mmCIF file of C-alpha atoms and ligand atoms in Angstrom:
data_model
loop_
_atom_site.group_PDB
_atom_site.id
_atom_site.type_symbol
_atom_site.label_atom_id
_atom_site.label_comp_id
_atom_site.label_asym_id
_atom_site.label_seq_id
_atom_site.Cartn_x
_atom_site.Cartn_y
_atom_site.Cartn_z
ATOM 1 C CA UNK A 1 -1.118 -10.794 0.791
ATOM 2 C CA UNK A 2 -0.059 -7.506 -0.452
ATOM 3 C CA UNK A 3 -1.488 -3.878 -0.134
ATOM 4 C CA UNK A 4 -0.829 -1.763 -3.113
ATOM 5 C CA UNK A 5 -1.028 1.542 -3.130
ATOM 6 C CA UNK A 6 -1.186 3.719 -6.346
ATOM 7 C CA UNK A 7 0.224 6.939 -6.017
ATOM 8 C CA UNK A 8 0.067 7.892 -9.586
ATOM 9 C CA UNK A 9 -0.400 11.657 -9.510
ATOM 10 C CA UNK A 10 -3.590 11.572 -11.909
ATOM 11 C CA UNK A 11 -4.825 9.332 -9.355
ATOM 12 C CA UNK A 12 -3.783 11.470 -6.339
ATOM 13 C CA UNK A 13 -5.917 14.283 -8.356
ATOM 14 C CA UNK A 14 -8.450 12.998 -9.140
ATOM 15 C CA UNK A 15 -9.282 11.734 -5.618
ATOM 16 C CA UNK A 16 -8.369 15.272 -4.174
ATOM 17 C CA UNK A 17 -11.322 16.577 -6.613
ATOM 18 C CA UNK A 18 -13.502 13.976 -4.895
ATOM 19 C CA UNK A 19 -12.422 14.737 -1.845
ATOM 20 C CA UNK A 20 -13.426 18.265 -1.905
ATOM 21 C CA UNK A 21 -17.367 19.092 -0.193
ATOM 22 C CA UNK A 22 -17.465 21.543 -3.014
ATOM 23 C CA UNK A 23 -17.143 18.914 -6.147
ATOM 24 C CA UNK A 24 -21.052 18.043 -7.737
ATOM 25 C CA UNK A 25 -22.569 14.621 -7.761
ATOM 26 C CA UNK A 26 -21.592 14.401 -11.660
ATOM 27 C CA UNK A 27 -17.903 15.540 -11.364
ATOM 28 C CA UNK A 28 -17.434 13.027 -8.433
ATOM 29 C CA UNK A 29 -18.998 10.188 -10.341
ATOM 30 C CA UNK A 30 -16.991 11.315 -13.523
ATOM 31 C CA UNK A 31 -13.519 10.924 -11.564
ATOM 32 C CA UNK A 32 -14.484 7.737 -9.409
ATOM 33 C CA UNK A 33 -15.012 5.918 -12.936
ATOM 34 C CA UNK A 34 -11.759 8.027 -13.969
ATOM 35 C CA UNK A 35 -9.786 6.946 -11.021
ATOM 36 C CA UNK A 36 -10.758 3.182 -11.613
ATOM 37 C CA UNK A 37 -9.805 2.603 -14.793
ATOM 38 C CA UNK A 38 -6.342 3.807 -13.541
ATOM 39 C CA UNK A 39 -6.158 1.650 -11.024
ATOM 40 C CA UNK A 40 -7.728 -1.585 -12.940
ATOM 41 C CA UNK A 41 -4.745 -0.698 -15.256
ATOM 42 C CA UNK A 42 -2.391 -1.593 -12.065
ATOM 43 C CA UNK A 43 -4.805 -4.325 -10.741
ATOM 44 C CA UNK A 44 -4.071 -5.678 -14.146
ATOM 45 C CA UNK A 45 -0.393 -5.587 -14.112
ATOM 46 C CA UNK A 46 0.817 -8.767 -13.481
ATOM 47 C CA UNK A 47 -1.453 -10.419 -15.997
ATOM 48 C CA UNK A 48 -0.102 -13.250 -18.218
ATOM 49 C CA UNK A 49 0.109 -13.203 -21.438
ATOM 50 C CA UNK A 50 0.225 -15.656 -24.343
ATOM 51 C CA UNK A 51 1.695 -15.579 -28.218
ATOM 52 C CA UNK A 52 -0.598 -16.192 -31.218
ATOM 53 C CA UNK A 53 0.699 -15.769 -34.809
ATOM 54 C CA UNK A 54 -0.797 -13.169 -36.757
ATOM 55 C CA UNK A 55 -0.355 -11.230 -39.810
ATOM 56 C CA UNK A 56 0.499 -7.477 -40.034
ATOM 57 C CA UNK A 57 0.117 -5.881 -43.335
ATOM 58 C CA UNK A 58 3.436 -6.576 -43.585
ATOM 59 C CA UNK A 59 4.633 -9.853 -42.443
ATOM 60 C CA UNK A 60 4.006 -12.675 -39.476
ATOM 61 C CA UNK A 61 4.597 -12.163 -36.356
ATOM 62 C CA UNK A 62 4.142 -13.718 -32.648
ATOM 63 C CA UNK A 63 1.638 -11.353 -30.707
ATOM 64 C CA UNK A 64 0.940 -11.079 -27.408
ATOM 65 C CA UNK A 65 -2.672 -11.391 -25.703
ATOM 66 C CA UNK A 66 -3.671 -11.332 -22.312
ATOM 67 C CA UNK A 67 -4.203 -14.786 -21.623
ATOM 68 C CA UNK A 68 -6.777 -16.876 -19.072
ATOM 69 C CA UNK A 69 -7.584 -14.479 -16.529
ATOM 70 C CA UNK A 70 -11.457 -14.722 -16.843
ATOM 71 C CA UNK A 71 -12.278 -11.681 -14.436
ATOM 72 C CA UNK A 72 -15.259 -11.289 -12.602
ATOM 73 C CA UNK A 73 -16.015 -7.629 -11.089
ATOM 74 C CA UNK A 74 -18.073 -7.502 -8.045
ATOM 75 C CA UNK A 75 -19.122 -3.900 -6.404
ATOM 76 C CA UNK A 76 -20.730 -3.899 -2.707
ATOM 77 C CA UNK A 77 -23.559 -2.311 -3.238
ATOM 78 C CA UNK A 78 -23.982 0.546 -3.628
ATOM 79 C CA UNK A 79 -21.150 2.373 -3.397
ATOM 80 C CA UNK A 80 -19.154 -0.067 -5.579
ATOM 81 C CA UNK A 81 -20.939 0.135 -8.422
ATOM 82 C CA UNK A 82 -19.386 3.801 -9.307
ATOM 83 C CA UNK A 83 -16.324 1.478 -10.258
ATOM 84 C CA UNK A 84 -17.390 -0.628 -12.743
ATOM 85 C CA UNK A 85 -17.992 1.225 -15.815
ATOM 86 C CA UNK A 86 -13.823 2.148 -14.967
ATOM 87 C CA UNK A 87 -12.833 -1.327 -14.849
ATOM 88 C CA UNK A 88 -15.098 -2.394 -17.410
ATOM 89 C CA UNK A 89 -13.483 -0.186 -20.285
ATOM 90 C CA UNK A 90 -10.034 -2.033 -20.113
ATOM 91 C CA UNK A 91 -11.543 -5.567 -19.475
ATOM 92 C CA UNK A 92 -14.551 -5.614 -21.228
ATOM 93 C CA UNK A 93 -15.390 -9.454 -21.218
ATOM 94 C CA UNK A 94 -15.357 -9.470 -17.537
ATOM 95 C CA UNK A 95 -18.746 -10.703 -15.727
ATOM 96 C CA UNK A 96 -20.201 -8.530 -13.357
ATOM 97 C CA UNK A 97 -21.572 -10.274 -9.716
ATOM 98 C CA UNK A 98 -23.603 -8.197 -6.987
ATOM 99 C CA UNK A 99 -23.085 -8.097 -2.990
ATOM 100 C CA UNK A 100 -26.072 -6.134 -1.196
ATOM 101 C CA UNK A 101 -24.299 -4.924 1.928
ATOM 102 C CA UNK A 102 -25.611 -1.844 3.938
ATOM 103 C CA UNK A 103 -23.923 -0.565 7.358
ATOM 104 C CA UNK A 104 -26.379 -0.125 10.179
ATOM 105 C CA UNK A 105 -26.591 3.194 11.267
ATOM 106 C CA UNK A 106 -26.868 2.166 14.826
ATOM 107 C CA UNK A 107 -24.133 -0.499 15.411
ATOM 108 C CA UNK A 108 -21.750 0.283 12.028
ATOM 109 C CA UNK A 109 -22.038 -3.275 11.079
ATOM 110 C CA UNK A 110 -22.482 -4.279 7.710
ATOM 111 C CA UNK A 111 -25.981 -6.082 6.713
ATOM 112 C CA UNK A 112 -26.083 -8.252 3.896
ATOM 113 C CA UNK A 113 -29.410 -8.083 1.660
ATOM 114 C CA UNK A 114 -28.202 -9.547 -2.030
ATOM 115 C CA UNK A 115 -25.664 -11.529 -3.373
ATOM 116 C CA UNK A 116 -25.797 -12.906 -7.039
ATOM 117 C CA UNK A 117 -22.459 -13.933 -8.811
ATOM 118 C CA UNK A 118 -21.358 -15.751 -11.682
ATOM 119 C CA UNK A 119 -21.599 -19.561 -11.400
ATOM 120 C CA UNK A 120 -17.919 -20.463 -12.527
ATOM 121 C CA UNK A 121 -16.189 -20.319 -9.678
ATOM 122 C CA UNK A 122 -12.663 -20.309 -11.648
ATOM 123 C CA UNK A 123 -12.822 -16.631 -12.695
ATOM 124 C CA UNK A 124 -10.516 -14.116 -10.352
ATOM 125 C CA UNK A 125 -13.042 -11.535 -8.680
ATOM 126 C CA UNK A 126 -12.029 -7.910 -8.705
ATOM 127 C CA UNK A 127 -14.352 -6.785 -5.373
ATOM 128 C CA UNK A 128 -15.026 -2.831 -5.385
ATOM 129 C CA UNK A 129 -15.814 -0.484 -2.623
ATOM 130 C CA UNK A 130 -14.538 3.186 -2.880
ATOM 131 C CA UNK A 131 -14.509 2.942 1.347
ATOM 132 C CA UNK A 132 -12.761 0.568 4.040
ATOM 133 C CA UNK A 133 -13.641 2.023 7.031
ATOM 134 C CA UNK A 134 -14.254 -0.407 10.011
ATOM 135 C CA UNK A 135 -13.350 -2.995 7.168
ATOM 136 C CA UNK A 136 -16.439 -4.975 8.397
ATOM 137 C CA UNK A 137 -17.973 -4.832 4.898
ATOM 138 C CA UNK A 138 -15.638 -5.995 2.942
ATOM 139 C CA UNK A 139 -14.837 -8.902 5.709
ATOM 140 C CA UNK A 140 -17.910 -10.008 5.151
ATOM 141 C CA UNK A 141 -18.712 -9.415 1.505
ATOM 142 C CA UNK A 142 -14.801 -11.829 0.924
ATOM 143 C CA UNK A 143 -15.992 -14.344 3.217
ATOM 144 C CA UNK A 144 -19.386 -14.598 1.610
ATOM 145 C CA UNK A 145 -17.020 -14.808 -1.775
ATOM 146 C CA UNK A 146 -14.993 -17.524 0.008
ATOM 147 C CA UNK A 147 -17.962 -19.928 0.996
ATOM 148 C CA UNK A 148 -19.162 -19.662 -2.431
ATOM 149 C CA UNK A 149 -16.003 -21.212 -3.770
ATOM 150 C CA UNK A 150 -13.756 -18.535 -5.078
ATOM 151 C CA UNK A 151 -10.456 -18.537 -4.133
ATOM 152 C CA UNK A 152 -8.904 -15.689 -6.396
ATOM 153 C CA UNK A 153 -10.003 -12.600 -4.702
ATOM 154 C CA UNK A 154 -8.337 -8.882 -4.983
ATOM 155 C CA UNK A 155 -9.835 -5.870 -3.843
ATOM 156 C CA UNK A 156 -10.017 -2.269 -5.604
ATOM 157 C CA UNK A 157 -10.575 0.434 -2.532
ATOM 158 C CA UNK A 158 -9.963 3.912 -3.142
ATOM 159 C CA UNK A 159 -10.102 5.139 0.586
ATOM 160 C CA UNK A 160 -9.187 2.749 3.526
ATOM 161 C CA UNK A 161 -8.297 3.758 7.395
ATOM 162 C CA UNK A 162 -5.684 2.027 9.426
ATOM 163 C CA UNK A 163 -8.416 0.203 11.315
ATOM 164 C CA UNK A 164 -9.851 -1.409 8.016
ATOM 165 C CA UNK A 165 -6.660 -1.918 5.972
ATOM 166 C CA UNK A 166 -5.328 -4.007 9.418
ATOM 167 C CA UNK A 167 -8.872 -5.962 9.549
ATOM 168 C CA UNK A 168 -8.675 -7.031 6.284
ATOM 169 C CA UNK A 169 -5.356 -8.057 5.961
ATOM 170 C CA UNK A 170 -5.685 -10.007 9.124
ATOM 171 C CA UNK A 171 -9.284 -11.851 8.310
ATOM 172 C CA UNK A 172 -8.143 -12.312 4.412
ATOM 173 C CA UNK A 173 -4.228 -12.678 4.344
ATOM 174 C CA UNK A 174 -4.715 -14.330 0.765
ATOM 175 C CA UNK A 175 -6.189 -11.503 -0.671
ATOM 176 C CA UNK A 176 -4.283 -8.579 -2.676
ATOM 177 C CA UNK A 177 -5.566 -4.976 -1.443
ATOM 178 C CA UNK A 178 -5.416 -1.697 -4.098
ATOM 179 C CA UNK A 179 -5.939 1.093 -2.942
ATOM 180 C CA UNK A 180 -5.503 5.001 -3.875
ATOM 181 C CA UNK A 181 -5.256 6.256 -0.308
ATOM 182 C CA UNK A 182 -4.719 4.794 3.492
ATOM 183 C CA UNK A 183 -6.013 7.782 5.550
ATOM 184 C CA UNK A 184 -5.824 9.102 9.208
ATOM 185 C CA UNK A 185 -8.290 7.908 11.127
ATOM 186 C CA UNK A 186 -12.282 6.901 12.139
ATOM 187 C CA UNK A 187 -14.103 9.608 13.720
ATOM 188 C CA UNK A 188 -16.562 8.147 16.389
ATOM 189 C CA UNK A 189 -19.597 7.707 13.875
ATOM 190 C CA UNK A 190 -16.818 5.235 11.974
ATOM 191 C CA UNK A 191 -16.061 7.572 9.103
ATOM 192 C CA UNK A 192 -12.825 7.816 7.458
ATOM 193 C CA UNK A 193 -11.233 10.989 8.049
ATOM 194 C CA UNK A 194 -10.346 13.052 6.465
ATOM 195 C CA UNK A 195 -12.410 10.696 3.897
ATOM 196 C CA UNK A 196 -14.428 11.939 1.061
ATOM 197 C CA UNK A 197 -17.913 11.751 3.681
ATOM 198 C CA UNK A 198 -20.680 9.350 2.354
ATOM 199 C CA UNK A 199 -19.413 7.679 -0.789
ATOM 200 C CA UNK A 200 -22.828 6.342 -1.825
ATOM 201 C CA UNK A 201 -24.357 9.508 -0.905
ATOM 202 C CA UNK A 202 -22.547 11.419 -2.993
ATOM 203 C CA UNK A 203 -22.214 9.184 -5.971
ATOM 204 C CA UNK A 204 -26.124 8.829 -5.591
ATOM 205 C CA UNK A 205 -27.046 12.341 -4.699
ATOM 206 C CA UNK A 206 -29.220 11.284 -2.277
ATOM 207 C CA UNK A 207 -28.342 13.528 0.842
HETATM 208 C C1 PRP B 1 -20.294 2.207 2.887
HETATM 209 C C2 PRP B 1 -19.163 1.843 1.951
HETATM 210 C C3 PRP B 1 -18.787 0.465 2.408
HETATM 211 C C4 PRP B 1 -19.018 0.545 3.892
HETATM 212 C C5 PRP B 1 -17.686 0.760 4.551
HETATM 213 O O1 PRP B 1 -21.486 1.664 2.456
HETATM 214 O O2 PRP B 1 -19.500 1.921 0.603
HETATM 215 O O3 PRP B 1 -19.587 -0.562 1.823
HETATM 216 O O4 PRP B 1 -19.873 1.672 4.140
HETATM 217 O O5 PRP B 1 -17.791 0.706 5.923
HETATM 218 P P1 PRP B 1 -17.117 -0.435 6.794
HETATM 219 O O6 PRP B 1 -15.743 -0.644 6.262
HETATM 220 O O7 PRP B 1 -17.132 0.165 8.181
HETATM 221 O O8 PRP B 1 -17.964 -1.666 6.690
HETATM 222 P P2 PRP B 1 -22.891 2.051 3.120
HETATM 223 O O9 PRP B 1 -23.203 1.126 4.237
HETATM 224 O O10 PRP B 1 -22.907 3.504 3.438
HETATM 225 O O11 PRP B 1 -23.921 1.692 1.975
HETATM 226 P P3 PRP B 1 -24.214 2.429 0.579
HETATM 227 O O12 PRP B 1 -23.019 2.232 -0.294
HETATM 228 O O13 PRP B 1 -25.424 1.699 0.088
HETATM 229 O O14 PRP B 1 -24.494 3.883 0.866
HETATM 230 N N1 URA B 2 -18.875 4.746 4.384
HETATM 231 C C1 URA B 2 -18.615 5.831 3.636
HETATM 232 O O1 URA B 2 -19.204 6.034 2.584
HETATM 233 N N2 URA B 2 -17.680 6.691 4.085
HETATM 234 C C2 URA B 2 -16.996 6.499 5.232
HETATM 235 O O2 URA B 2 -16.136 7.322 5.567
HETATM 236 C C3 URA B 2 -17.293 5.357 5.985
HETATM 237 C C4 URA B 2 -18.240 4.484 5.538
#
């Protein structure tokens, strides 16, 4: 396994902007989908590609296309979902699955209420969630992936603490972490601090 983190500097601005209480529902949704087609465009690095001949105006030539990687995106709902539209505009052929997960307020642990993905099983799943805080969501939502049969898993974060980065890495070795930030800390409520607060919330504007 491998945790990636992109320090671009657009990135790092961008999430500074959504870090900041002061930053409107619409400018943090704008530079969540900003920040994830950045990232998709490391996710994507190491894809292969293959030659086909084609014909310039000029002449034939070998070209190069990305080649195989059938992608499937999957957001935990809901907070996932403000990373799609990013990831979507540089692979637009990907499929897009659906985990229902929602933390109890009480106990912090992640409660599963939907789950609908693709039925090939072959296709590599890109799993979003802008936060990894006790890591127990995306535990879950990887093993749910797992006993459904797929086996090529990464997952796009953009905040993670210590706590959830280490959970994740020791439940899912196999599985490729990218992320724009690894923070401090959880306060005792089990946010991420200093965070960005409630991701859904504020993609949502429902607080
Ligand atoms: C948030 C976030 C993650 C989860 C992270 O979702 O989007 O899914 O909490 O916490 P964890 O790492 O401790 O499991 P939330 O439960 O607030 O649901 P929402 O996106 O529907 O608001
Ligand atoms: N969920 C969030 O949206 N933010 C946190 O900091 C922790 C869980």
């Amino acid at each position: 396994m491998s945790v990636h983190i992109i320090d671009h500097p657009l990135v790092q601005h961008k999430l500074s902007i959504m870090r900041d209480k002061r930053t409107s529902t619409n400018k943090f949704r704008q530079s969540l989908q900003e920040i994830s087609m950045l990232m998709g465009y490391e996710i994507t690095k190491d894809f292969p590609l293959a030659y086909e001949e084609i014909e310039t105006p000029l002449q034939k030539m070998n070209a190069p296309k990305v080649a195989g990687k059938k992608v499937v995106i999957a957001p935990i709902l809901r907070a996932g979902l403000g990373m799609v539209d990013g990831l979507l505009s540089l692979i637009p052929s990907a499929r897009v699955g659906h985990i229902g997960m929602y933390r109890d307020e009480e106990t912090c642990l992640p409660v599963f209420y939907y789950y609908k993905m693709p039925a090939n099983k072959d296709r590599m799943v890109i799993l979003t969630d802008p936060m990894l805080a006790t890591g127990g969501s995306a535990c879950d939502a990887i093993a749910r992936l797992k006993e459904d049969g797929f086996t090529n898993i990464r997952m796009m974060a953009l905040v993670a603490s210590p706590q959830g980065l280490k959970a994740v890495c020791d439940a899912h070795p196999d599985v490729d972490i990218y992320l724009a930030a690894l923070d401090d800390d959880l306060n005792e409520r089990k946010y991420i601090l200093p965070g960005l607060g409630d991701a859904g919330d504020r993609i949502f504007g429902t607080k």
